[in-house]
PDB file of C-alpha atoms in Angstrom:
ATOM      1  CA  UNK A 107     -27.175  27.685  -0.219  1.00 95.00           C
ATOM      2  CA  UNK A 108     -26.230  24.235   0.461  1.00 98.00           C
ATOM      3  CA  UNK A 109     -22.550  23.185   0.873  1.00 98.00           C
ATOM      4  CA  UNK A 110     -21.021  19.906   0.513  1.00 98.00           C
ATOM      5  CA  UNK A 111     -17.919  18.815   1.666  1.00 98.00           C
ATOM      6  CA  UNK A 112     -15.977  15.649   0.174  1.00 98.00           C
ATOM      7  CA  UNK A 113     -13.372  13.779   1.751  1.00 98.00           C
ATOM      8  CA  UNK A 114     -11.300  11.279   0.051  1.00 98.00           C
ATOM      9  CA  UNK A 115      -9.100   8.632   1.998  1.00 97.00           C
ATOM     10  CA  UNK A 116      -7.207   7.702  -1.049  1.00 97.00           C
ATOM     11  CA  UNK A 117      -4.277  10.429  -2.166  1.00 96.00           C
ATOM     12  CA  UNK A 118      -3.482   9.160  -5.672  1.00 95.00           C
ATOM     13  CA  UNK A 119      -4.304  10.432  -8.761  1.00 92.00           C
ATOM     14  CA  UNK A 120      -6.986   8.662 -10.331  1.00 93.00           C
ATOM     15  CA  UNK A 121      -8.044   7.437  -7.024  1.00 96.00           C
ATOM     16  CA  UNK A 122     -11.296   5.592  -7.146  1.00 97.00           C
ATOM     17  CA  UNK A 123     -12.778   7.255  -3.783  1.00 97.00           C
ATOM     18  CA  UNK A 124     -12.000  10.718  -4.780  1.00 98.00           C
ATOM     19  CA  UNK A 125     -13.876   9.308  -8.134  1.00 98.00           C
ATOM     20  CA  UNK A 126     -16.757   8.418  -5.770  1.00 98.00           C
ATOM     21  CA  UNK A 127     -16.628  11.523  -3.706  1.00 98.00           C
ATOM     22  CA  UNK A 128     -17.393  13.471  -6.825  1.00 98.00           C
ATOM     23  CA  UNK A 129     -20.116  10.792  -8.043  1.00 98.00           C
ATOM     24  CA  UNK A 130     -22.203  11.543  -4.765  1.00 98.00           C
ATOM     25  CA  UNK A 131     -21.522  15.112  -5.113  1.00 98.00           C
ATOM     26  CA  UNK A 132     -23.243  14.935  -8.345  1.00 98.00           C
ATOM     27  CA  UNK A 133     -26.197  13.297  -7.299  1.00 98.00           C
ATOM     28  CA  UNK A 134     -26.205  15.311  -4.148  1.00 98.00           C
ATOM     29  CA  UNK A 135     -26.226  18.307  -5.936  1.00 98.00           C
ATOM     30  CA  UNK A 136     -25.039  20.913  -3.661  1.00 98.00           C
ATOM     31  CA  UNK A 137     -25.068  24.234  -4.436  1.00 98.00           C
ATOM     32  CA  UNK A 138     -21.176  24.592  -3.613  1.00 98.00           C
ATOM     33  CA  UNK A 139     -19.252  21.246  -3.216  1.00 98.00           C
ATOM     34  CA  UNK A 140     -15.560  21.551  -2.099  1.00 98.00           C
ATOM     35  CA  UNK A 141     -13.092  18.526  -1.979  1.00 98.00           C
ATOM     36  CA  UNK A 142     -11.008  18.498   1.227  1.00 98.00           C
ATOM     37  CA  UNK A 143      -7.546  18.445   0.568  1.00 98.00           C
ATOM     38  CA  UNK A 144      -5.708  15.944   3.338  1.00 98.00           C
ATOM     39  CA  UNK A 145      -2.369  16.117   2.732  1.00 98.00           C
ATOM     40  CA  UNK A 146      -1.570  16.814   5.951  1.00 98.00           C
ATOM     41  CA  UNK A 147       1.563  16.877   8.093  1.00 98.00           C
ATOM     42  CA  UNK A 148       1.682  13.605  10.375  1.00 98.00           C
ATOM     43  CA  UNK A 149       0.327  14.362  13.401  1.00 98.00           C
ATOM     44  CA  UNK A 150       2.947  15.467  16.414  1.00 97.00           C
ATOM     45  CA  UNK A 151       2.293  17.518  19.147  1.00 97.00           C
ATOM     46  CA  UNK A 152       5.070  19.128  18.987  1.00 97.00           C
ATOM     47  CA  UNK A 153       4.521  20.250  15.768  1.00 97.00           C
ATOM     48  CA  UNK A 154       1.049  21.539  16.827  1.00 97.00           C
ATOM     49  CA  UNK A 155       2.792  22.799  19.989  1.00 97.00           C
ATOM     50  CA  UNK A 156       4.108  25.104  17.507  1.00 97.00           C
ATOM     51  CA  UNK A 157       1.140  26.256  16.144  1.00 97.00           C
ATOM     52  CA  UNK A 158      -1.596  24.983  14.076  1.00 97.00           C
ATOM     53  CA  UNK A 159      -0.770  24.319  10.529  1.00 98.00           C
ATOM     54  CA  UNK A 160      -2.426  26.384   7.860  1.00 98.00           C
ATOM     55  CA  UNK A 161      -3.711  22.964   6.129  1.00 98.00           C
ATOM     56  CA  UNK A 162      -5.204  21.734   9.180  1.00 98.00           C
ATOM     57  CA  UNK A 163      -6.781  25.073  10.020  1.00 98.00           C
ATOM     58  CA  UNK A 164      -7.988  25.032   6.099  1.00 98.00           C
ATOM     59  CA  UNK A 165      -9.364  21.962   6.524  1.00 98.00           C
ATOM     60  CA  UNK A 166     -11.514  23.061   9.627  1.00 98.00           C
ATOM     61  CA  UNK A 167     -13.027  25.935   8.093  1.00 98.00           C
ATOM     62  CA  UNK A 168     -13.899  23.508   4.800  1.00 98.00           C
ATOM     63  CA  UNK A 169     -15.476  21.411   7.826  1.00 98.00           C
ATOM     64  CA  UNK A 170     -17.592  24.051   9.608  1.00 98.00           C
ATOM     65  CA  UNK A 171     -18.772  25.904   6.307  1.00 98.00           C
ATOM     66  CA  UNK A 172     -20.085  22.447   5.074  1.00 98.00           C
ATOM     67  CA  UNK A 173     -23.549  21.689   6.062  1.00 98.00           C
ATOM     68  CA  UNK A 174     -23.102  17.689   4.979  1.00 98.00           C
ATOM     69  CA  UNK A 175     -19.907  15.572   4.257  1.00 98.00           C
ATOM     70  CA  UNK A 176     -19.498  12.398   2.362  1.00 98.00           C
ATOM     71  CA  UNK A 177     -16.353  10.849   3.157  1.00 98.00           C
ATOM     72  CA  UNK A 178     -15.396   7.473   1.165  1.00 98.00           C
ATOM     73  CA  UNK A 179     -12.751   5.205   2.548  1.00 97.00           C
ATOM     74  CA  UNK A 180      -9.851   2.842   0.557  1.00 96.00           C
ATOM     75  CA  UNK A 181      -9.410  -0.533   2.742  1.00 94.00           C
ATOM     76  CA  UNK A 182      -5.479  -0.784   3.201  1.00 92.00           C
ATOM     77  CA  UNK A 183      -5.015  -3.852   5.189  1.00 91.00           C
ATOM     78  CA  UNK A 184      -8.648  -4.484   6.386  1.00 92.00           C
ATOM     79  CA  UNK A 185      -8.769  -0.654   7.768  1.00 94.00           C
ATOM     80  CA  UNK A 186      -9.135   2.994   6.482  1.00 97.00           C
ATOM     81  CA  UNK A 187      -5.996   4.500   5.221  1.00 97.00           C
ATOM     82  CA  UNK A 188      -3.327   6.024   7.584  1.00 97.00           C
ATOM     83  CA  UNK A 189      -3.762   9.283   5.839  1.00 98.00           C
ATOM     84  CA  UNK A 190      -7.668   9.588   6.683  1.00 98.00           C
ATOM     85  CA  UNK A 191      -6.982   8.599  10.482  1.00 98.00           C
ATOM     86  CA  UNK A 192      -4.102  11.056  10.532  1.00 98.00           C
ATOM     87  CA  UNK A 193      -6.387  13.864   8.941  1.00 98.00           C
ATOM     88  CA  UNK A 194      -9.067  13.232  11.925  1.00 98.00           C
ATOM     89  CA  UNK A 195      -6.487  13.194  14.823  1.00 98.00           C
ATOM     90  CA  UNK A 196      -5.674  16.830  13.451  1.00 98.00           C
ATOM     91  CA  UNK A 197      -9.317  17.739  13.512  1.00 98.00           C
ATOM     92  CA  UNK A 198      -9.830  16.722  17.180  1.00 98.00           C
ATOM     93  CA  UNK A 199      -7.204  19.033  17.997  1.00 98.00           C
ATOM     94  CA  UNK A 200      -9.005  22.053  17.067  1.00 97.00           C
ATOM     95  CA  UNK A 201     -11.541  23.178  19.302  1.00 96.00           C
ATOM     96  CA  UNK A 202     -14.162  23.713  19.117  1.00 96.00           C
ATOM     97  CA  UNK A 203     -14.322  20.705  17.334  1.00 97.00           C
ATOM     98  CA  UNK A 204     -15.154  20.953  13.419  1.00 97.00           C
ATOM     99  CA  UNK A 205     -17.007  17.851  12.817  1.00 98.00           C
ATOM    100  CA  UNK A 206     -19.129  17.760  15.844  1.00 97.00           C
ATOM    101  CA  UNK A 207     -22.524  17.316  15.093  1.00 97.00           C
ATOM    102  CA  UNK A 208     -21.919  17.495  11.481  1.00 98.00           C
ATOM    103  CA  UNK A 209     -23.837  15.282   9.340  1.00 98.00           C
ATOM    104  CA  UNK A 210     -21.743  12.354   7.626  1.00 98.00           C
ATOM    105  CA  UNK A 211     -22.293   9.845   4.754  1.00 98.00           C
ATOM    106  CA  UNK A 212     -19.869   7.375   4.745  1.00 98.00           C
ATOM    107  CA  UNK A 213     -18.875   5.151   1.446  1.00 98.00           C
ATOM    108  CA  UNK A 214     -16.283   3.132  -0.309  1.00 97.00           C
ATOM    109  CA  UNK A 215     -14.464   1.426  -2.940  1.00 96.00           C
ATOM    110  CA  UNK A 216     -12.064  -1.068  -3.184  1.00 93.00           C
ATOM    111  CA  UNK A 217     -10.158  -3.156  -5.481  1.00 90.00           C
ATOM    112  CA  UNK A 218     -11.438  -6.589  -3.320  1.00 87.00           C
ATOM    113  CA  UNK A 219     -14.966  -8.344  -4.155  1.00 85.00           C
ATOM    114  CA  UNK A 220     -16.564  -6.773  -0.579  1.00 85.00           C
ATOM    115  CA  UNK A 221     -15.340  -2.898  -1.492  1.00 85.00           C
ATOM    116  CA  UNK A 222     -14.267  -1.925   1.136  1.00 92.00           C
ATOM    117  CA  UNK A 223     -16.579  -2.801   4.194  1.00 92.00           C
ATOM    118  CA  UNK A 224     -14.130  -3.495   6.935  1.00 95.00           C
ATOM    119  CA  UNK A 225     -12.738  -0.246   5.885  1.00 96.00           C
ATOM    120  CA  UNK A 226     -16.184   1.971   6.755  1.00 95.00           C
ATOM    121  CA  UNK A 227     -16.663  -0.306   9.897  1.00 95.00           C
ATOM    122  CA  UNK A 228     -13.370   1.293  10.839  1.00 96.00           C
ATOM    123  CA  UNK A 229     -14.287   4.559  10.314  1.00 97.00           C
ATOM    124  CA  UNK A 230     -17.360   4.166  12.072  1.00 97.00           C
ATOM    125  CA  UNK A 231     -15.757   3.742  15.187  1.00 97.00           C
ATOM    126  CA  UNK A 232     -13.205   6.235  14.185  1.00 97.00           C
ATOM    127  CA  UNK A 233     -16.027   8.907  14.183  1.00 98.00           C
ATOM    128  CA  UNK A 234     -17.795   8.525  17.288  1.00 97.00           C
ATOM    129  CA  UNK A 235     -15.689  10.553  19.327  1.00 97.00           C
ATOM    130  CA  UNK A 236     -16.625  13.632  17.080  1.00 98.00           C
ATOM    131  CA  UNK A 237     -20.440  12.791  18.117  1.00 98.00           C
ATOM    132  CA  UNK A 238     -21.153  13.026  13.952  1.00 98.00           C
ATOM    133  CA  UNK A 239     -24.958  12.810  12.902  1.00 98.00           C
ATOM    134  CA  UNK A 240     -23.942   9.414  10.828  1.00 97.00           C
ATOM    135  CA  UNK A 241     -26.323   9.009   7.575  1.00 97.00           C
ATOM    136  CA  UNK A 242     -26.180   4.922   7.067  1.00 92.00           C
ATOM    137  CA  UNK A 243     -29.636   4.799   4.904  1.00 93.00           C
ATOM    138  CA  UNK A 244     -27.624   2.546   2.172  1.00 94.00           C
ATOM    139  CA  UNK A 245     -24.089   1.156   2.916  1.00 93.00           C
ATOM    140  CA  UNK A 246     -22.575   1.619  -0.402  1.00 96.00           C
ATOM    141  CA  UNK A 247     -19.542  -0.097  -0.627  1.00 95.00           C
ATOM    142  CA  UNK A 248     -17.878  -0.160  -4.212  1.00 96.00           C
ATOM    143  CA  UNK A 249     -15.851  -3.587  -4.966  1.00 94.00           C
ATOM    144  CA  UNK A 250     -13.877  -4.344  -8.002  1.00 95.00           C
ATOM    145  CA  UNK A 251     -13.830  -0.413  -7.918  1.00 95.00           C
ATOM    146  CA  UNK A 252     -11.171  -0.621 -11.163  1.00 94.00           C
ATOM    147  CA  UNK A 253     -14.532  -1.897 -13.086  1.00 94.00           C
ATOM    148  CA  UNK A 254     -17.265  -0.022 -11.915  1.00 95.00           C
ATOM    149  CA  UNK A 255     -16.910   3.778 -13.139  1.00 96.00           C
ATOM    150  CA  UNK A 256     -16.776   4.725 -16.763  1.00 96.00           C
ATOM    151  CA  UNK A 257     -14.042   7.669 -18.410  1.00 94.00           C
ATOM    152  CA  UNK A 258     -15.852  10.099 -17.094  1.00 95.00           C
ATOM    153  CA  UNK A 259     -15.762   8.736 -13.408  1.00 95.00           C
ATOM    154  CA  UNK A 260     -19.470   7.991 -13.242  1.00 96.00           C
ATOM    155  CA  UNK A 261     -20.802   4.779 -11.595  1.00 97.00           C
ATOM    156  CA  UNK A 262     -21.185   2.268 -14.276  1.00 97.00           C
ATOM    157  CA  UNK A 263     -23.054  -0.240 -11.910  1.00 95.00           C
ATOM    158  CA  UNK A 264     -26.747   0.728 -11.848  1.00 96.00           C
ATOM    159  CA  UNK A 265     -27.903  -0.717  -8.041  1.00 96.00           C
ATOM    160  CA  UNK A 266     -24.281   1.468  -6.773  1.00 96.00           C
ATOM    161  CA  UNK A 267     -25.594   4.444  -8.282  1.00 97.00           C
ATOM    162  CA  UNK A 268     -28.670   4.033  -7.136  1.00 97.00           C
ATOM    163  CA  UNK A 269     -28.176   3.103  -3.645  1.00 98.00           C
ATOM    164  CA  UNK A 270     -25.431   6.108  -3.657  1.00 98.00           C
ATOM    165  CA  UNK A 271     -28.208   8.578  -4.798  1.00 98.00           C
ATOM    166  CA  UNK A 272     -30.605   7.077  -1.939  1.00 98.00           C
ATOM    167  CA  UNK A 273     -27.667   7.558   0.496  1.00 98.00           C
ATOM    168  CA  UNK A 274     -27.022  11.264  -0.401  1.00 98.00           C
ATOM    169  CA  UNK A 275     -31.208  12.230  -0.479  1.00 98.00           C
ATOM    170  CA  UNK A 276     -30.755  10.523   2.904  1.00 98.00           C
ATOM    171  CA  UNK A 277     -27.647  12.955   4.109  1.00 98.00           C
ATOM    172  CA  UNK A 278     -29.287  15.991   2.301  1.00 97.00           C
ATOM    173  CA  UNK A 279     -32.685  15.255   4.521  1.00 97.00           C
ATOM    174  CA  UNK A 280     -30.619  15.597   7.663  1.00 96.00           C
ATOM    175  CA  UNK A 281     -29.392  18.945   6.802  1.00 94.00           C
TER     176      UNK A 281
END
């Protein structure tokens, strides 16, 4: 029984990531796929002083049941989202760590022409302290995101969906 995980950087409704998230969960194919839920408090240690939160702890379990993760990544500003960098400072404060070793596919999609590649260089560096097995075999990077997925939420762009299904057979090999 394999189990996916999906992360989303991006909280709003109708968000393109978590749109993308569930795009290479369907050509992943898991046999269980669960969609992380990161509305988190901001981190504080004095808030984690007084014990873990039940979301964080949620979200750890969600981590260490997965056997993969694809996590896709809005660029706010040239850099992931506050909200995604937030959700992995609360991670590292769990030990043992959730994500370490874990395999990771990183994507995303933007409104901007380049889709959000500063964005995933960002979160690159953002997960090497968690020592995750990172699955690069395609960079997929979705620009003009508001164009490229149909009602349904499906890839409408046939070399993204294509390089996205390479990617997850890539991240699905490493399991």
């Amino acid at each position: 029984m394999v189990r996916l995980l999906g992360i989303s950087g991006s909280l709003r409704a109708g968000s393109y990531n978590t749109k993308l998230v569930h795009e290479a969960a369907r050509l992943f194919a898991p046999d269980e796929f669960v969609l992380a839920d990161i509305r988190l408090p901001l981190y504080d240690a004095d808030l984690e002083a007084q014990g873990m939160p039940e979301e964080v702890t949620r979200l750890c379990d969600q981590i260490r049941a997965a056997h993969a993760i694809v996590i896709s990544t809005p660029e706010y500003n040239k850099n992931p989202p506050g909200v995604l960098k937030n959700a992995l400072d609360w991670i590292s404060r769990v030990h043992p760590v959730a994500l370490t070793g874990k395999p990771v596919a990183v994507v995303a999609a933007a409104a901007g022409y380049a889709g959000g590649q500063r964005s995933m260089a960002g979160l690159y560096l953002m997960l090497i302290p968690f020592k995750v097995r990172l699955v690069n075999a395609v960079e997929v990077t979705v620009g003009n995101a508001s164009d490229r997925f149909d009602a349904d939420g499906r890839l409408t762009d046939e070399l993204l969906a294509r390089n996205l299904g390479k990617q997850m057979e890539a991240l699905r090999a490493v399991i």
